[in-house]
XYZ file of C-alpha atoms in Angstrom:
522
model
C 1.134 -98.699 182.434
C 3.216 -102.070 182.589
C 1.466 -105.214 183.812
C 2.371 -107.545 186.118
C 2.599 -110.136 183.582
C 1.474 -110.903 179.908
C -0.426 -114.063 179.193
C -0.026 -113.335 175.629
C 3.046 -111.255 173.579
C 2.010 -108.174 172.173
C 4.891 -108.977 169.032
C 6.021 -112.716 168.356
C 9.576 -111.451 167.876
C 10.853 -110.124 171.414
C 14.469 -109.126 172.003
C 16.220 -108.321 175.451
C 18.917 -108.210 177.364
C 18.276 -110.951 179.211
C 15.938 -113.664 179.296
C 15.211 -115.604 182.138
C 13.531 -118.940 181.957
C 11.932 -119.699 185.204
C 9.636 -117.168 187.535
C 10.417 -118.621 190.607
C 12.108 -117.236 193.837
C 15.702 -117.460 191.896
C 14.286 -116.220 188.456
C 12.749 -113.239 190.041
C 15.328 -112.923 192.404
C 17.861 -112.749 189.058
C 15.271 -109.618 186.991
C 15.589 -108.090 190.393
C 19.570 -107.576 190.151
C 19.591 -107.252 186.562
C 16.988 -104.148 186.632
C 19.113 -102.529 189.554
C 22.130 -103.069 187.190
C 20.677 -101.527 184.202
C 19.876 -104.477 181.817
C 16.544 -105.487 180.071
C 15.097 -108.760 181.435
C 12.277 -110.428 179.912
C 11.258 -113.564 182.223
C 9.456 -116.329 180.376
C 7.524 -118.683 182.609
C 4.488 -121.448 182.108
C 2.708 -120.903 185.352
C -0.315 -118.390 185.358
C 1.128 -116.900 188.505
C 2.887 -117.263 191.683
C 2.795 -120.952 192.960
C -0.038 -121.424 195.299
C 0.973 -125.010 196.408
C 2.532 -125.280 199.627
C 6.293 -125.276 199.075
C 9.468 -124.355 200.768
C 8.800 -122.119 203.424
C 12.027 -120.705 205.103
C 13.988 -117.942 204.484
C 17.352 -118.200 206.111
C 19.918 -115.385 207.434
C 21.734 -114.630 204.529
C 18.885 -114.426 202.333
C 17.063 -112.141 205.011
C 19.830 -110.185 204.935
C 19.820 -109.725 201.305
C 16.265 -108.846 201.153
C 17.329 -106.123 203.952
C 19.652 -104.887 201.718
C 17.069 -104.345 199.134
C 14.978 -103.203 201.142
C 12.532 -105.718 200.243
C 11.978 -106.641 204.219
C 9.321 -104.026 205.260
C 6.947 -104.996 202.324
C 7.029 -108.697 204.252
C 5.456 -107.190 207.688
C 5.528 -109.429 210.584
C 7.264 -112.669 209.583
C 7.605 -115.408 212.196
C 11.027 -116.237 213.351
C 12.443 -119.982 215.267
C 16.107 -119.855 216.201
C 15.908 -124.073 215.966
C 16.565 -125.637 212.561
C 17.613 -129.271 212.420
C 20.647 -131.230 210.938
C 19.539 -134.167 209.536
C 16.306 -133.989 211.611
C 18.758 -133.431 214.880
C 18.144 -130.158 216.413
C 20.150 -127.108 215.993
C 20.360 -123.840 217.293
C 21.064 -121.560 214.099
C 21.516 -118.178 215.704
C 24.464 -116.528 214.627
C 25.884 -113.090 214.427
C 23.048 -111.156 212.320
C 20.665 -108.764 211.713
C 17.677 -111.670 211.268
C 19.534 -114.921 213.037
C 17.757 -118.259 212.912
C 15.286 -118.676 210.427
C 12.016 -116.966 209.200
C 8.741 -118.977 208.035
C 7.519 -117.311 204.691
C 5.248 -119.558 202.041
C 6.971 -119.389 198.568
C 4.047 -118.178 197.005
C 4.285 -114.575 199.188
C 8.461 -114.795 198.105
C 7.280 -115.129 194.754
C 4.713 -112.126 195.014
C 7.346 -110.115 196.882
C 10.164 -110.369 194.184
C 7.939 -110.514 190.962
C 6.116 -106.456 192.201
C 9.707 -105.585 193.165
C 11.396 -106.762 189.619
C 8.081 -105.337 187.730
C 8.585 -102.315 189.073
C 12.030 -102.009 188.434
C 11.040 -102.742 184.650
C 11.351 -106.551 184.334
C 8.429 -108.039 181.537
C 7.373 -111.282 182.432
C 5.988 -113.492 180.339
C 3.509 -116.266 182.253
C 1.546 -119.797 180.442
C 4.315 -119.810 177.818
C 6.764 -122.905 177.647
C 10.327 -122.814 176.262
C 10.326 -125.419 173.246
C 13.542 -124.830 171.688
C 16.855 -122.752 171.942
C 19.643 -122.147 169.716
C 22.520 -119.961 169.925
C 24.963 -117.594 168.016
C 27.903 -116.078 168.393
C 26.319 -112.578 169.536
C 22.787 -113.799 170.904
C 19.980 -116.625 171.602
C 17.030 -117.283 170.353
C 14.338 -118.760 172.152
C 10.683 -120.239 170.881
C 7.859 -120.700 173.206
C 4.338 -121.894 172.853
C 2.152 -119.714 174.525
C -2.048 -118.913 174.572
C -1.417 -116.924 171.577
C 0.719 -119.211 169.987
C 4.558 -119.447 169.455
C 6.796 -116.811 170.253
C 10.710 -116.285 169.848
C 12.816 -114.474 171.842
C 16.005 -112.983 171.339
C 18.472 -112.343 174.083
C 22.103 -111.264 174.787
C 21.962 -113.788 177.260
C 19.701 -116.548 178.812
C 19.718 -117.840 182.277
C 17.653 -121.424 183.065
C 15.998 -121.093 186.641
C 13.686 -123.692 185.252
C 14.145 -126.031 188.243
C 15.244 -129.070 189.123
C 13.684 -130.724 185.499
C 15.123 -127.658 184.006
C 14.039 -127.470 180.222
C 16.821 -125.148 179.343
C 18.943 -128.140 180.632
C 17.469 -130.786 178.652
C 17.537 -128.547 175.552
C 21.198 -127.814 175.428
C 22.343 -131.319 176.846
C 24.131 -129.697 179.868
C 26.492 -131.913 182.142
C 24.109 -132.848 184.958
C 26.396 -135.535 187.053
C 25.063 -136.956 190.431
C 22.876 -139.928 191.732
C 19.238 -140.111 191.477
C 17.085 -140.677 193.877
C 17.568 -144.104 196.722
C 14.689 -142.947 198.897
C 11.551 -140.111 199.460
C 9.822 -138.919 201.726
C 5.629 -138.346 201.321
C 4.558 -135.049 201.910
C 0.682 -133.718 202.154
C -0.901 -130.615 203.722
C -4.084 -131.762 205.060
C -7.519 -130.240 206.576
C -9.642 -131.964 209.167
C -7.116 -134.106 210.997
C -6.256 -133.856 214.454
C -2.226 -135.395 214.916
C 0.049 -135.155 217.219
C 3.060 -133.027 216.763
C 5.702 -134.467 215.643
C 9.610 -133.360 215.076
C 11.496 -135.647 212.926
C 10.254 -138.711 215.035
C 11.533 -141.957 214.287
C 9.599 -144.897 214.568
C 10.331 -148.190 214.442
C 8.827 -148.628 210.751
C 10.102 -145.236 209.621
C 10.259 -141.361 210.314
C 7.179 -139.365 210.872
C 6.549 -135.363 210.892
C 3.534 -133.385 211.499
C 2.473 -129.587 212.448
C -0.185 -127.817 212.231
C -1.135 -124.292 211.464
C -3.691 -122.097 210.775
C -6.083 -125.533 210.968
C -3.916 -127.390 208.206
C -1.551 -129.898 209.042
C 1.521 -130.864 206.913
C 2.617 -134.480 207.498
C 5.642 -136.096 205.862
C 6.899 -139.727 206.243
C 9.403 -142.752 205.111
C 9.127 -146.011 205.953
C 12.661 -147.053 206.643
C 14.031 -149.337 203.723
C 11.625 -148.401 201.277
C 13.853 -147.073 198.022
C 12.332 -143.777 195.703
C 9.834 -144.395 193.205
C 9.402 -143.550 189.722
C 6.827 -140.745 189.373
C 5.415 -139.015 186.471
C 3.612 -136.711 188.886
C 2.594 -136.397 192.492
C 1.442 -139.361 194.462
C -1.911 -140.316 195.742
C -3.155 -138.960 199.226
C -3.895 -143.207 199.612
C -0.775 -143.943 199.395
C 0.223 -141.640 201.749
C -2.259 -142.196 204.168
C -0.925 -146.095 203.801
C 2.046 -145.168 204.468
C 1.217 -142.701 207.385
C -0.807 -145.708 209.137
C 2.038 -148.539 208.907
C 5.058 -146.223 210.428
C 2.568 -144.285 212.773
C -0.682 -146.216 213.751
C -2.581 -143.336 213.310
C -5.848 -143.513 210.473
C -5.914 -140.008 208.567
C -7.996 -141.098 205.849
C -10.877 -138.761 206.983
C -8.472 -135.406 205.957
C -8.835 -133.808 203.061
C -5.591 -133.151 200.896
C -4.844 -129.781 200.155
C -1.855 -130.468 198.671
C 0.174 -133.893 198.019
C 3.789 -134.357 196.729
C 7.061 -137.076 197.077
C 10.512 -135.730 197.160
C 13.789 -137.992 196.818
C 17.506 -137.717 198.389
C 18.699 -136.830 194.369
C 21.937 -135.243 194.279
C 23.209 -133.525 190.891
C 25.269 -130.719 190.152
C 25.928 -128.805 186.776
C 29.828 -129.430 185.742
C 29.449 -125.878 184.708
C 27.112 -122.569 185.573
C 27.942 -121.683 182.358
C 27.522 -122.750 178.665
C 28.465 -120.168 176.141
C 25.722 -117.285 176.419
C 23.217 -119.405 178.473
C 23.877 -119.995 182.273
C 21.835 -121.486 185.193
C 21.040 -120.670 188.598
C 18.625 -122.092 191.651
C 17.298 -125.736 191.516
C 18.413 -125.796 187.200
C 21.957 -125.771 188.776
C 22.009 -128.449 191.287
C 19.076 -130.817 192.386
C 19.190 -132.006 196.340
C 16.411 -132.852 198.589
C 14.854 -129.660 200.387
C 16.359 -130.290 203.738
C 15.440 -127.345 206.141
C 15.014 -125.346 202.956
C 18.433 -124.724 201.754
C 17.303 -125.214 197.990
C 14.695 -122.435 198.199
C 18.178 -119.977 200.126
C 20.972 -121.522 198.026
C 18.944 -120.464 194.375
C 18.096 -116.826 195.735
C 21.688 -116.359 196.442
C 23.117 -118.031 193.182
C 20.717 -115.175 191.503
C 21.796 -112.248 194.004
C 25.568 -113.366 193.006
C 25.017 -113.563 189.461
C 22.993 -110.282 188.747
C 25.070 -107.715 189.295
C 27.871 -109.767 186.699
C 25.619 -110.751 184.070
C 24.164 -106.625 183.777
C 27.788 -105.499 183.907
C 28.715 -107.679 180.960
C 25.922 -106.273 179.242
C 26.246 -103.277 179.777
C 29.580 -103.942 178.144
C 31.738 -102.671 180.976
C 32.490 -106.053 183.073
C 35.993 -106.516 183.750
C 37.730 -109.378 182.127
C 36.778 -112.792 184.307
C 34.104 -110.989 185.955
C 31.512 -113.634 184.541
C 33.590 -116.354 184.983
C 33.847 -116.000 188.955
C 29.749 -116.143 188.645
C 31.033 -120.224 188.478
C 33.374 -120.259 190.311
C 32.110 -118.962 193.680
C 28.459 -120.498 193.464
C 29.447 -124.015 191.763
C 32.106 -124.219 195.205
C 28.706 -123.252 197.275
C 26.631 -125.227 196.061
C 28.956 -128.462 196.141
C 29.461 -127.848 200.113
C 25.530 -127.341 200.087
C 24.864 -130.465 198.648
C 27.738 -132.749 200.423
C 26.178 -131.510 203.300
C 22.603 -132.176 202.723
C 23.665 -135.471 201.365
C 25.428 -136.023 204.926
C 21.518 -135.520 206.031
C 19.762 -137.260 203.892
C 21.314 -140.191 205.265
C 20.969 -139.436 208.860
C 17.629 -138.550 208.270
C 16.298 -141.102 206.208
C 18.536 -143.997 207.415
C 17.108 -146.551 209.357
C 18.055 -147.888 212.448
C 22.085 -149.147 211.687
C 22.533 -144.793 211.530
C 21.097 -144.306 215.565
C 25.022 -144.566 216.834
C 26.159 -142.243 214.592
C 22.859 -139.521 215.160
C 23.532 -139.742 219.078
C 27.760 -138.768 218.540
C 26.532 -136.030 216.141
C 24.093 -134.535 218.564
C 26.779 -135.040 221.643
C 29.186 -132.843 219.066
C 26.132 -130.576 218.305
C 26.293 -129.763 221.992
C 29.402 -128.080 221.745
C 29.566 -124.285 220.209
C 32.170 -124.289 217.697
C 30.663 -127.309 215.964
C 27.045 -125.711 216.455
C 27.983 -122.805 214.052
C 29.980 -124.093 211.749
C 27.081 -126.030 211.267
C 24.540 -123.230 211.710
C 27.156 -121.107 208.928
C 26.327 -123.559 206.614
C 22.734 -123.797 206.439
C 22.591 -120.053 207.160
C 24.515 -118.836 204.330
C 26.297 -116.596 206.703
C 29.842 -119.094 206.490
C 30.618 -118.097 202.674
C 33.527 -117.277 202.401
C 34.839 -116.462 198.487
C 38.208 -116.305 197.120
C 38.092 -112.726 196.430
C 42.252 -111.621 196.363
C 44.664 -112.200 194.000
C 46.921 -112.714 197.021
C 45.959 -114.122 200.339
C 44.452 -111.502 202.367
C 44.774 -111.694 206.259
C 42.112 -109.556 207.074
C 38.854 -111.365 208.671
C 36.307 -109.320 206.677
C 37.933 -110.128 202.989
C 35.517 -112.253 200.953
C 32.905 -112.427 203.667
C 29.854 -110.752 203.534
C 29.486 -107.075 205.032
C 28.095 -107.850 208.822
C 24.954 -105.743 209.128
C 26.059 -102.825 211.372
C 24.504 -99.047 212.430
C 26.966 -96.367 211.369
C 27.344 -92.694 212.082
C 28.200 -90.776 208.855
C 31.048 -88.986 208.927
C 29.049 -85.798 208.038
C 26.461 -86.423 210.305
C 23.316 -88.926 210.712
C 23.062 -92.299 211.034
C 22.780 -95.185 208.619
C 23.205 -99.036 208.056
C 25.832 -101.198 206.145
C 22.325 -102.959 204.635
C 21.138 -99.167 203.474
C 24.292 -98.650 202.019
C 23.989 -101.453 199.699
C 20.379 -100.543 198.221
C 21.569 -99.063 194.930
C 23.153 -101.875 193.770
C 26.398 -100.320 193.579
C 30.129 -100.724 194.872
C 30.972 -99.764 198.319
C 33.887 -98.294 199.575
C 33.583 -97.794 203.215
C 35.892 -95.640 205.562
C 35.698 -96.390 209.096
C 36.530 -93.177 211.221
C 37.335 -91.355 207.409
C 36.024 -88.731 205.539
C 36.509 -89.297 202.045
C 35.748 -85.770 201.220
C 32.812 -84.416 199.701
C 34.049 -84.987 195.873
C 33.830 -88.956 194.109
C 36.116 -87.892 191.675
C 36.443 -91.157 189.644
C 34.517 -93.560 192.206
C 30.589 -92.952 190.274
C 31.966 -94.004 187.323
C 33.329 -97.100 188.926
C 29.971 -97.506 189.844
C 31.441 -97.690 193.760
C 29.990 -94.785 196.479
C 32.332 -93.781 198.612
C 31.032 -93.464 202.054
C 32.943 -92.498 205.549
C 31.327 -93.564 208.736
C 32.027 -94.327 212.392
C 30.526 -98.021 213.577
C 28.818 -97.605 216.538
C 30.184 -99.171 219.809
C 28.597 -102.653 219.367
C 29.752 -103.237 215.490
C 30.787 -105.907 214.347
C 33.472 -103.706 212.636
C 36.769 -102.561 212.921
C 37.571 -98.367 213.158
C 40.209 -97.310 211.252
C 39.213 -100.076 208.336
C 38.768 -99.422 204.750
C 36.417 -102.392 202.708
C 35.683 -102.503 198.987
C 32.145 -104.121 198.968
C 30.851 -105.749 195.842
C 27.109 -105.063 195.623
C 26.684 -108.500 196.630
C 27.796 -107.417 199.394
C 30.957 -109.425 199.586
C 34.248 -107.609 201.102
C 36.812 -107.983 197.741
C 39.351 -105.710 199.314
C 39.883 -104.597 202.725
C 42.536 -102.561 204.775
C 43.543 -101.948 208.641
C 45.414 -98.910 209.919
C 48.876 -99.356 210.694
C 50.527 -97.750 213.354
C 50.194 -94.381 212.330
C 46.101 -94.723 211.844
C 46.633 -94.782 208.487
C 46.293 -97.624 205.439
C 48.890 -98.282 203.034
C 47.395 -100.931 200.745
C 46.614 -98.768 198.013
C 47.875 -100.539 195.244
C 45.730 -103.787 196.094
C 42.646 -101.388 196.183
C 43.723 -100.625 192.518
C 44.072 -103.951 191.723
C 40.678 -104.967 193.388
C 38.945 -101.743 191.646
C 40.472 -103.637 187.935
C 39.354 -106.748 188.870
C 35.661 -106.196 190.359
C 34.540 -102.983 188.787
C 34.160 -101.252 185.002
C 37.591 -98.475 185.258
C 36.708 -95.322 184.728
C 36.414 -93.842 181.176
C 38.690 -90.857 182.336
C 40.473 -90.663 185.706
C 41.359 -87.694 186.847
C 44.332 -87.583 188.482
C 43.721 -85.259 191.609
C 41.557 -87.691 192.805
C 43.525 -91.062 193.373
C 43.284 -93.844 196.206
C 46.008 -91.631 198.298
C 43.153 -89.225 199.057
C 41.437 -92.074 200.874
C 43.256 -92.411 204.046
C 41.694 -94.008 206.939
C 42.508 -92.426 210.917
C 42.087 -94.322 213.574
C 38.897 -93.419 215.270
C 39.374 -91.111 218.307
């Protein structure tokens, strides 16, 4: 029977598919979608388990939604929702069109425990208290060395992704491009026991910003005195110092409290020139480094991984169409730039000191009004992506979104959801109002099911549409009826089928696109 993990290798020559340095929400996130592709993943990582420190704590839409799709909600139970996030500590709604709007408080330790028993039982080793000490790679592989209890181990892979964080050793190793800023200014951060504070949401003091809930008898408490620039830390600070710090902006004496956990985190900003180097690649916090503001860095790595997956086990399974890596780059590196210009954007309205107040009350009169509300709310969300997904432009409103969570009747009867649809990993080709027949033909071995369905009355979807879905479950090609109820764009669903799925080994030619023909729903 497999383990959860292996403190010590049972061989100190491993070889894989895939090795992923890095077990945290995007490294487990990334074995996930490479098991549900078909590729061996080996995860290498120096904890002993999932972090038990008090970290990011909010799952967003979009990664709710991908969960959902994995079916990876109902193993979460009862998860507590609020609709209000914050832009630079100025309140926003976040509900939006979705199956989970606003946001959802989850400790990272119980993300971490929910993706690592998914990805081990999809087949995913993981290999915990060993540290990557040195990489090198060849034209057809890489080889890893760690130090582990048992001693050193090497590791070769096809591939290697760094989710290694924000200090990423796979980084440092290979010299990477890392350009940005460093740090101008923190904020403190503690979870403490045995204090009794007042709430407090982003307040701002005269002497600096202050923030403090409790629950479950432990109170979190984060502050900045206004002015005072980052420091240089070789680990976390000391609760005295924040308790210092907590008394001059606050007035309030919480030296009595015992620290549970204590940390600093700066307004960095850095982004990888390139996802990709060769055979090794990076995704989550190795990727780009920003402050954790309303915990888009926790979101933005799970869907880097949930983007990258499905690529990276098509190219080794040796059936990824030509580019198909490449747009792994190209869509996330765009993402995460807008990510980090906008928590930049709050960094300084958050951290700013008085000479920002004019600009924080026009934002929040502009926050007032809907249109800037979710554009706002898209991007923190995840739910505004939109990739460039057509070789041409594409008018139709679905085409590089993501597939809006909608119930469906089947075509041959029952009922189902777009997020059920996408559980195997696979292609989509959806037929609103068709039936595609009862035989694939050719569509299995484009790894793409081909389902017809009706939306229900209150869809967010069009009858009569055809969408390609990528099982990221990103529209790459899409279709209305014309007049007649039917859709003519069959030669850009042959180009999308080259360009986002493995052809098929032998097409058989009674079974081409023409046999798909949306009819307008009666």
């Amino acid at each position: 029977m497999r383990r959860d993990h292996r403190d010590t290798a049972a061989d100190a020559l491993l070889t894989t598919d895939v090795l992923v340095v890095g077990a945290g929400p995007a490294g487990l996130m990334l074995a996930c979608e490479l098991r549900t592709g078909g590729a061996d993943v080996l995860v290498l990582d120096q904890r002993p388990g999932p972090t038990t420190e008090s970290r990011a704590s909010t799952l967003h839409a979009r990664t709710m939604e991908i969960f959902d799709s994995r079916g990876l909600l109902e193993e979460l139970t009862t998860v507590p929702r609020d609709p209000k996030g914050h832009f630079g500590g100025i309140g926003l709604d976040l509900t939006l069109p979705s199956s989970h709007p606003g946001q959802w408080k989850v400790p990272q330790g119980r993300t971490e425990e929910l993706l690592q028993g998914r990805a081990v039982a999809l087949g995913a080793v993981l290999l915990r208290r060993h540290q990557l000490v040195a990489l090198s790679e060849g034209p057809d592989d890489v080889t890893a060395e760690a130090l582990g209890p048992g001693g050193p181990v090497r590791i070769t892979a096809r591939h290697l992704v760094g989710c290694d964080g924000e200090d990423s050793t796979v980084r440092r190793l290979i010299g990477a491009e890392f350009p940005g800023r460093d740090a101008e200014r923190e904020l403190l951060r503690a979870d403490v026991s045995g204090i009794d504070t007042p709430d407090r949401r982003f307040q701002r003091l005269p002497e600096g910003l202050a923030i403090s809930a409790t629950r479950d008898a432990i109170t979190r408490v984060m502050v900045h005195e206004f002015g005072r620039p980052a420091q240089q830390r070789s680990g976390a600070p000391e609760f005295a110092e924040i308790v210092d710090a907590w008394q001059r902006v606050t007035g309030e004496d919480i030296s009595h409290g015992t620290p549970l956990w204590v940390n600093a985190f700066g307004d960095a900003n850095r982004q990888l020139a390139r996802y990709l180097h060769g055979r090794i690649l990076f995704a989550g916090d190795a990727a780009h480094q920003q402050m954790p503001s309303g915990g888009q860095a926790l979101n933005l790595g799970v869907q880097d991984a949930f983007n990258l997956g499905w690529k990276l086990a098509a190219e080794v399974r040796g059936d990824a169409p030509e580019g198909l890596l490449d747009s792994y780059h190209t869509e996330r590196h765009a993402v995460g730039a807008a990510v980090l210009a906008n928590i930049r954007a709050q960094a300084q309205l958050l951290l700013g000191g008085p000479e920002t107040e004019p600009v924080r009350a026009v934002l929040a009169e502009l926050i007032a009004l809907d249109g800037v509300r979710a554009h706002l709310a898209g991007m923190i969300s995840g739910l505004g992506i939109r990739y460039d997904v057509a070789d041409t432009d594409g008018g139709h409103p679905l085409l590089g979104r993501r597939l809006p969570p909608a119930a469906l009747e089947l075509v041959g009867g029952g009922t189902t959801t777009t997020a059920e649809l996408l559980r195997g990993g696979r292609g989509l080709l959806l037929c609103l109002g068709a039936d595609p027949g009862p035989d694939r033909g050719p569509w299995s071995e484009h790894r793409v099911d081909l389902v017809g369905a009706r939306p229900a009355p209150d869809a967010p979807l069009r009858a009569g549409d055809t969408l390609l879905v990528r099982p990221d479950g990103h529209v790459c090609w899409a279709a209305g009826p014309d007049d007649t109820g039917a859709s003519t764009d069959f030669d850009g669903l042959r180009i999308a089928l080259r360009r986002w799925f493995p052809a098929p080994a032998a097409p058989a030619p009674q079974h081409t696109t023409e046999n798909v023909v949306p009819v307008a729903a009666r």
